Short mmCIF file of C-alpha atoms and ligand atoms in Angstrom, two decimals:
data_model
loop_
_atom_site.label_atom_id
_atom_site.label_comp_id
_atom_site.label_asym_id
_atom_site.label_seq_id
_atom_site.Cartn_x
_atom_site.Cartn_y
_atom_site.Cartn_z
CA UNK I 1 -60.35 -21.39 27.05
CA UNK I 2 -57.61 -19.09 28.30
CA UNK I 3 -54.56 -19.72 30.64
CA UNK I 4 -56.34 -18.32 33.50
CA UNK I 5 -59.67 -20.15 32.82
CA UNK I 6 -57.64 -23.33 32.57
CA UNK I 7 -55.98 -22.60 36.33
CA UNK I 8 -59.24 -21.79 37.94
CA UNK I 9 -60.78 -24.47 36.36
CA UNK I 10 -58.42 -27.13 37.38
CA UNK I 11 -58.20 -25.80 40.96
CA UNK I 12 -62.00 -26.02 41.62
CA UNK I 13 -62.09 -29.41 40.28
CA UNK I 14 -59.54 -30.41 43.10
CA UNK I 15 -60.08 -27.76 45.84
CA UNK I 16 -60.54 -30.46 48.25
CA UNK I 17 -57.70 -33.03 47.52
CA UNK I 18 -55.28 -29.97 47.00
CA UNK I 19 -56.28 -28.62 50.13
CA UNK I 20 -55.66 -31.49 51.70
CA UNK I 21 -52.16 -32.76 49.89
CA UNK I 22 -50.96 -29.03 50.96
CA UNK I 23 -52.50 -29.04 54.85
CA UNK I 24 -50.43 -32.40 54.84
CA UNK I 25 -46.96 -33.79 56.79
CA UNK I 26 -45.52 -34.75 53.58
CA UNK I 27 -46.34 -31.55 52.44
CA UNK I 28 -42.43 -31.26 51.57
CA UNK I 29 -42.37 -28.77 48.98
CA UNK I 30 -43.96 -25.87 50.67
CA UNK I 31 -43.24 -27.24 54.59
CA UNK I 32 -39.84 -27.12 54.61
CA UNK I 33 -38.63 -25.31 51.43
CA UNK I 34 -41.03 -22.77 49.94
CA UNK I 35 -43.24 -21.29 53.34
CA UNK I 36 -40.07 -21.40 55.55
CA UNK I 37 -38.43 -19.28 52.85
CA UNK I 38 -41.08 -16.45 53.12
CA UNK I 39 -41.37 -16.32 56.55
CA UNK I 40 -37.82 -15.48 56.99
CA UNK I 41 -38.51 -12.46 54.25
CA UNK I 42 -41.72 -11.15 56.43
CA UNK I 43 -41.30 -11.88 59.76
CA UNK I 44 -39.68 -8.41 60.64
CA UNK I 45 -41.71 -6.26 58.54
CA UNK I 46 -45.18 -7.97 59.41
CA UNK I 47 -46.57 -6.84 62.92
CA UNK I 48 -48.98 -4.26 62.52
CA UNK I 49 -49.43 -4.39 59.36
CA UNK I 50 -52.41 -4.90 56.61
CA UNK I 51 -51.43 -7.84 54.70
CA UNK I 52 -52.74 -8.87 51.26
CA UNK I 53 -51.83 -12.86 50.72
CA UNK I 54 -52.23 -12.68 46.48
CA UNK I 55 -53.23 -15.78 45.04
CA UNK I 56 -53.98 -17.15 48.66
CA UNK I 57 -55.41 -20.35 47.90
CA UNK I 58 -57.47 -22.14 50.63
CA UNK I 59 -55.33 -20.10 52.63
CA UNK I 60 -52.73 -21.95 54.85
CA UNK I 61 -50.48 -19.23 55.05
CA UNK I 62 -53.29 -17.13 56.35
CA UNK I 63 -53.06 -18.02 60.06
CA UNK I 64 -49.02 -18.12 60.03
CA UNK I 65 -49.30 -14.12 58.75
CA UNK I 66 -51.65 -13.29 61.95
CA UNK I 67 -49.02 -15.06 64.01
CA UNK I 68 -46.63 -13.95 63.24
CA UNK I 69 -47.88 -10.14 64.00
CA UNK I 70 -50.04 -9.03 61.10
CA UNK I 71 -53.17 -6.84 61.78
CA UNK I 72 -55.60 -7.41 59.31
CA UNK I 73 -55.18 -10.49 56.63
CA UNK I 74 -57.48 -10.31 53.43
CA UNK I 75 -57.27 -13.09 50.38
CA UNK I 76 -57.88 -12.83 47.15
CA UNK I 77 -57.75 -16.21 44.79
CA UNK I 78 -59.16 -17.36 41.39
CA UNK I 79 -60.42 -20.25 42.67
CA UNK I 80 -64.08 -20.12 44.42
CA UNK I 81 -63.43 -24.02 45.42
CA UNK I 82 -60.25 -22.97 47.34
CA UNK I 83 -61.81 -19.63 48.77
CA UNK I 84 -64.55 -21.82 50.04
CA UNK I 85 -62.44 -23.49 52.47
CA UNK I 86 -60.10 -20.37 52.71
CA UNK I 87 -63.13 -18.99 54.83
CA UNK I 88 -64.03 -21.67 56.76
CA UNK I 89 -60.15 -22.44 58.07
CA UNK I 90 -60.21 -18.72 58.63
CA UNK I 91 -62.84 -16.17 59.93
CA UNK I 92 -60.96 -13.66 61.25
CA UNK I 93 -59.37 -12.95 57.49
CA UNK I 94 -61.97 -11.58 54.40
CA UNK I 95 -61.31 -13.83 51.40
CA UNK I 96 -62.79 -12.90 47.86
CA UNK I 97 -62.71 -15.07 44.41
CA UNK I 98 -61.12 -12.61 41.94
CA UNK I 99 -58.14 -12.03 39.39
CA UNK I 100 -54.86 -10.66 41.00
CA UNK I 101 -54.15 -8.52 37.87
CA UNK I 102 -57.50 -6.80 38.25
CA UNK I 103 -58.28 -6.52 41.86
CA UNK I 104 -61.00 -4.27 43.83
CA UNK I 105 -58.76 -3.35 46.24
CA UNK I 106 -58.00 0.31 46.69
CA UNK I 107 -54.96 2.29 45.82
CA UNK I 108 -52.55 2.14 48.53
CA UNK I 109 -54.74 -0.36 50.75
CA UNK I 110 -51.61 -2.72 52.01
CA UNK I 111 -48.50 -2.49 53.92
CA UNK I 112 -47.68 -5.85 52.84
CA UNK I 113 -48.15 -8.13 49.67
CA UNK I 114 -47.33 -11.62 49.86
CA UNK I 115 -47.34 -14.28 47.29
CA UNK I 116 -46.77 -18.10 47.35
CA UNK I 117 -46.13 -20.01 43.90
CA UNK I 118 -48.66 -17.90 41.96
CA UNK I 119 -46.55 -15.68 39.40
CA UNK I 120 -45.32 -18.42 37.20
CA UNK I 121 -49.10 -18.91 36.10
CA UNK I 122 -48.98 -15.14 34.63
CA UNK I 123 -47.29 -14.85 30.60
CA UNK I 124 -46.75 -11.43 31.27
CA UNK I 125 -45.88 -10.09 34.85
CA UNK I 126 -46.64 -6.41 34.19
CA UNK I 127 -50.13 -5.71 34.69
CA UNK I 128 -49.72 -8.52 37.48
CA UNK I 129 -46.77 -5.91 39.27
CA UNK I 130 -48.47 -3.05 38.18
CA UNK I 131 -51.79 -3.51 40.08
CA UNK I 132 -49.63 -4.79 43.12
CA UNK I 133 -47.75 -1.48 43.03
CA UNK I 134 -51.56 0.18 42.67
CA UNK I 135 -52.59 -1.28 46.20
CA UNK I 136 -49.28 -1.06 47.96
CA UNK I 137 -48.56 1.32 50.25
CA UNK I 138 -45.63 3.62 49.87
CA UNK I 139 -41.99 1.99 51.01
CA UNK I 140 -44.62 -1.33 51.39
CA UNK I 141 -43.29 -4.60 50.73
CA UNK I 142 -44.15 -7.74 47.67
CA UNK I 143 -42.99 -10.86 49.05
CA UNK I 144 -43.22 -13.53 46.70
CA UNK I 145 -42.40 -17.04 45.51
CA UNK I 146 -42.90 -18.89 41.86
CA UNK I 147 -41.04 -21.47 39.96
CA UNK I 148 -36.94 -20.62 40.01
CA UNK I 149 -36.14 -19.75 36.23
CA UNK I 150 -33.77 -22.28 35.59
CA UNK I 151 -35.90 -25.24 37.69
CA UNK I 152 -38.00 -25.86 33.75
CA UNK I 153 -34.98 -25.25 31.80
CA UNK I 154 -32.68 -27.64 33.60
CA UNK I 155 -35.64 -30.24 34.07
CA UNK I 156 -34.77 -33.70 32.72
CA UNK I 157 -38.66 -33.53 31.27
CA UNK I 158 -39.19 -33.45 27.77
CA UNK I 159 -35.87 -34.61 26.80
CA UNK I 160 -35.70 -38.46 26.17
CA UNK I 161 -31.48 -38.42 25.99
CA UNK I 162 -29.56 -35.74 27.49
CA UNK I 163 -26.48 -35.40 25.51
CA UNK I 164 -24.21 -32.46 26.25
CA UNK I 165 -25.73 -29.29 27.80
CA UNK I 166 -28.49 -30.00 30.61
CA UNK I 167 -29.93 -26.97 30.05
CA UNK I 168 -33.03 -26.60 27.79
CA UNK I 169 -33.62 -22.71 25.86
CA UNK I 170 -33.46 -20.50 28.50
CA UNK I 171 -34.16 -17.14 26.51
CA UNK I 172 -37.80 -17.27 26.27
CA UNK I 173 -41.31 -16.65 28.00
CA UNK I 174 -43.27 -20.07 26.46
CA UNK I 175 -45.77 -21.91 28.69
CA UNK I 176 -45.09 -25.22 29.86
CA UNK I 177 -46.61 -27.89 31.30
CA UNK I 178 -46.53 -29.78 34.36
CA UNK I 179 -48.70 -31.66 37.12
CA UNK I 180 -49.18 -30.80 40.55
CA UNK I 181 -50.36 -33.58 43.11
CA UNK I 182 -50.12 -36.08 40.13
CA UNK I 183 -53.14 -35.31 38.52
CA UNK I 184 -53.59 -31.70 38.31
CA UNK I 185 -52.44 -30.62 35.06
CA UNK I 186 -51.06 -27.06 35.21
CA UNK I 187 -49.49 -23.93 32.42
CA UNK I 188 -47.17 -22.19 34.02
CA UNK I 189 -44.59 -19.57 31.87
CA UNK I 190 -40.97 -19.87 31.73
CA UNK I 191 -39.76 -15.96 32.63
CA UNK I 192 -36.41 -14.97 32.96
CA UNK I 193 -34.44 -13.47 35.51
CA UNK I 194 -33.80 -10.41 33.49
CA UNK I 195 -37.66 -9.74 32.82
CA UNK I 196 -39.04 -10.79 36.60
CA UNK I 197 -36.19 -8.40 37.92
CA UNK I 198 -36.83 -5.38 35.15
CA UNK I 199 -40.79 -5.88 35.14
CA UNK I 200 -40.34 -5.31 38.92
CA UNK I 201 -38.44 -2.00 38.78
CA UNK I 202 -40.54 -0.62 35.71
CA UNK I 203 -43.42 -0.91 38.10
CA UNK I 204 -41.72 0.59 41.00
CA UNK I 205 -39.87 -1.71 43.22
CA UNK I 206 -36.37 -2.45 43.84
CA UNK I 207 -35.20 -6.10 45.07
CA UNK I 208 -33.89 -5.91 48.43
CA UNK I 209 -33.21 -9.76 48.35
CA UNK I 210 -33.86 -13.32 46.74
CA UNK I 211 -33.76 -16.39 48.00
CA UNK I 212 -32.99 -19.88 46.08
CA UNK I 213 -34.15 -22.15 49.19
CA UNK I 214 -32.30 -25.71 49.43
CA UNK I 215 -34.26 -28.27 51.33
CA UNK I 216 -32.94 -28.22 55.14
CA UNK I 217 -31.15 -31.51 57.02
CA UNK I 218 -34.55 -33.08 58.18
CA UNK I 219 -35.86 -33.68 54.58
CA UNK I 220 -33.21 -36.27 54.03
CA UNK I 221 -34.63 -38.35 56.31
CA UNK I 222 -38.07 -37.80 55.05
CA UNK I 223 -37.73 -37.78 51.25
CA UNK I 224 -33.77 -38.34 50.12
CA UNK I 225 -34.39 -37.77 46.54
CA UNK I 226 -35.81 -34.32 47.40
CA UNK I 227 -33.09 -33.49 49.45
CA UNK I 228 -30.45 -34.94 47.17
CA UNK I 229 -32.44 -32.65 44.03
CA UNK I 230 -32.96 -29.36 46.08
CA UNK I 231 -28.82 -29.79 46.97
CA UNK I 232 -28.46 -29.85 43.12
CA UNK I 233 -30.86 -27.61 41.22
CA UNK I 234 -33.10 -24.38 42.24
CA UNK I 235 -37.02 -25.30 42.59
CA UNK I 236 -38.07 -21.87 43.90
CA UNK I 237 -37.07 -18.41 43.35
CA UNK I 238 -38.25 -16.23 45.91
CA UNK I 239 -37.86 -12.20 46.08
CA UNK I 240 -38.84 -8.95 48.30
CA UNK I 241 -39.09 -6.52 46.76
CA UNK I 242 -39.86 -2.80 47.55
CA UNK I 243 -42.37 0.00 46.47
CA UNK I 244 -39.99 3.00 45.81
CA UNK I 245 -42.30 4.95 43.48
C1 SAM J 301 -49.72 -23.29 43.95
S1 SAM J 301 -51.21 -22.51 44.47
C2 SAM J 301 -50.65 -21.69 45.94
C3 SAM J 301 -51.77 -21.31 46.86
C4 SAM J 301 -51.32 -20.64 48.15
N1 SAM J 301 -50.66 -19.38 47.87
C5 SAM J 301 -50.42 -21.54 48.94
O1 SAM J 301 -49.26 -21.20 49.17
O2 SAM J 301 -50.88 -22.62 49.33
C6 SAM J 301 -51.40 -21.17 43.32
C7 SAM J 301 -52.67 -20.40 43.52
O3 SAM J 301 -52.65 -19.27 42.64
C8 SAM J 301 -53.98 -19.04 42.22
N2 SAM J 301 -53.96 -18.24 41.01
C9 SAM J 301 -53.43 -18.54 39.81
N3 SAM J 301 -53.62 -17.54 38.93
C10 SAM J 301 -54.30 -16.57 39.61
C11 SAM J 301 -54.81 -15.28 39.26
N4 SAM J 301 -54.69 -14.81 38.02
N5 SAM J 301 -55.45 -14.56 40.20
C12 SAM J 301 -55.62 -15.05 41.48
N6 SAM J 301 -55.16 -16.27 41.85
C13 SAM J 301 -54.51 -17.01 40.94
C14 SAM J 301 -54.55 -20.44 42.03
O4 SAM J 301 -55.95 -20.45 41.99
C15 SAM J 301 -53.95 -21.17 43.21
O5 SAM J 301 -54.78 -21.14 44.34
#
């Protein structure tokens, strides 16, 4: 079984109960942290525009993009379990199951791109930017989020005593494994900064700016030891990045 078959797999099996943990109040992670992060990326280059939300999932950003301005919203995921309930949640968006390296899309279709926590399940980000170059517009925008590159590196798992260094090998582009919702058992890919940054330009884009969102104030009182990590060590890397070619 490949990577990818692994991901979709594991996502259908628990379409509902991830739908659920993410439509949730404790929904820390993405709440407070990862979604508010995005927003602040979009929300002045979103009205009017055709968005693409890559990797969508059951689609909870969906209904934030047409709020905040967006004209048309289409979704594309791997997972048919997810894009089930991406529908249903959301009529007034077109949702299809389907491979965000290898879309259907045409050339130039969007204004906008936007990605949540998707990339770091790719090995190798270049046909992934290269076919979201394909259906961006020209000057349009890829707003996305995935696993910060030193969040796995610096991670206490795998290492029974830490003696010295924190840091695990950071020069590298191996898979590693983690769970999601405490039973979803994900590969994601260590990438780092200098081939998410370089992959982006060779397919056309330049960076206008990242993001390395710290939980806000409020999350102390709902989860400390989130708040008290996020203060100490990056979760989520999150970039725009333009289509100059
Ligand atoms: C952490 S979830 C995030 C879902 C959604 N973007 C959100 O913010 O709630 C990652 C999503 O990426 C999707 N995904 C992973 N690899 C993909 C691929 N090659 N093509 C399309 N979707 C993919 C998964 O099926 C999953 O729904």
């Amino acid at each position: 079984m490949t990577d990818t078959q692994h991901t979709k797999k594991v996502y259908n099996k628990h379409a509902k109960s991830y739908h659920k943990k993410i439509k949730s109040k404790d929904n820390i992670w993405h709440k407070y942290i990862e979604k508010p992060a995005m927003v602040s990326l979009i929300k002045k280059d979103i009205k009017l525009k055709k968005v693409l939300d890559l990797g969508c999932g059951s689609g909870p950003f969906v209904k934030k993009l047409y709020c905040l301005g967006a004209k048309k919203v289409k979704g594309i995921d791997l997972s048919e379990g997810l894009i089930e309930i991406a529908k249903k949640e959301n009529p007034k968006a077109d949702f299809v199951v389907g491979d965000a390296k290898k879309t259907r899309y045409k050339n130039k279709e969007f204004d906008l791109i936007v990605s949540s926590l998707m990339v770091h399940y790719f090995k190798d980000l270049r046909p992934l930017f290269k076919e979201t170059s394909r259906i961006l517009n020209k000057k349009g925008l890829f707003v996305f989020s995935m696993h910060h590159p030193v969040m796995e590196v610096s991670s206490k798992l795998g290492i029974k005593k830490i003696k010295g260094s924190l840091l695990k090998p950071y020069f590298h582009n191996k898979k590693y494994n983690w769970t999601l919702n405490e039973k979803m058992k994900m590969i994601a890919y260590h990438h780092t900064f200098e081939m998410i940054i370089n992959t982006l330009n060779d397919s056309g884009f330049v960076i206008e700016r990242i993001l390395e969102p710290v939980a806000p104030k409020i999350v102390k009182k709902l989860k400390k030891s989130t708040y008290d990590r996020t203060q100490k060590r990056p979760s989520f890397l999150v970039i725009k990045a333009r289509k100059i070619k």
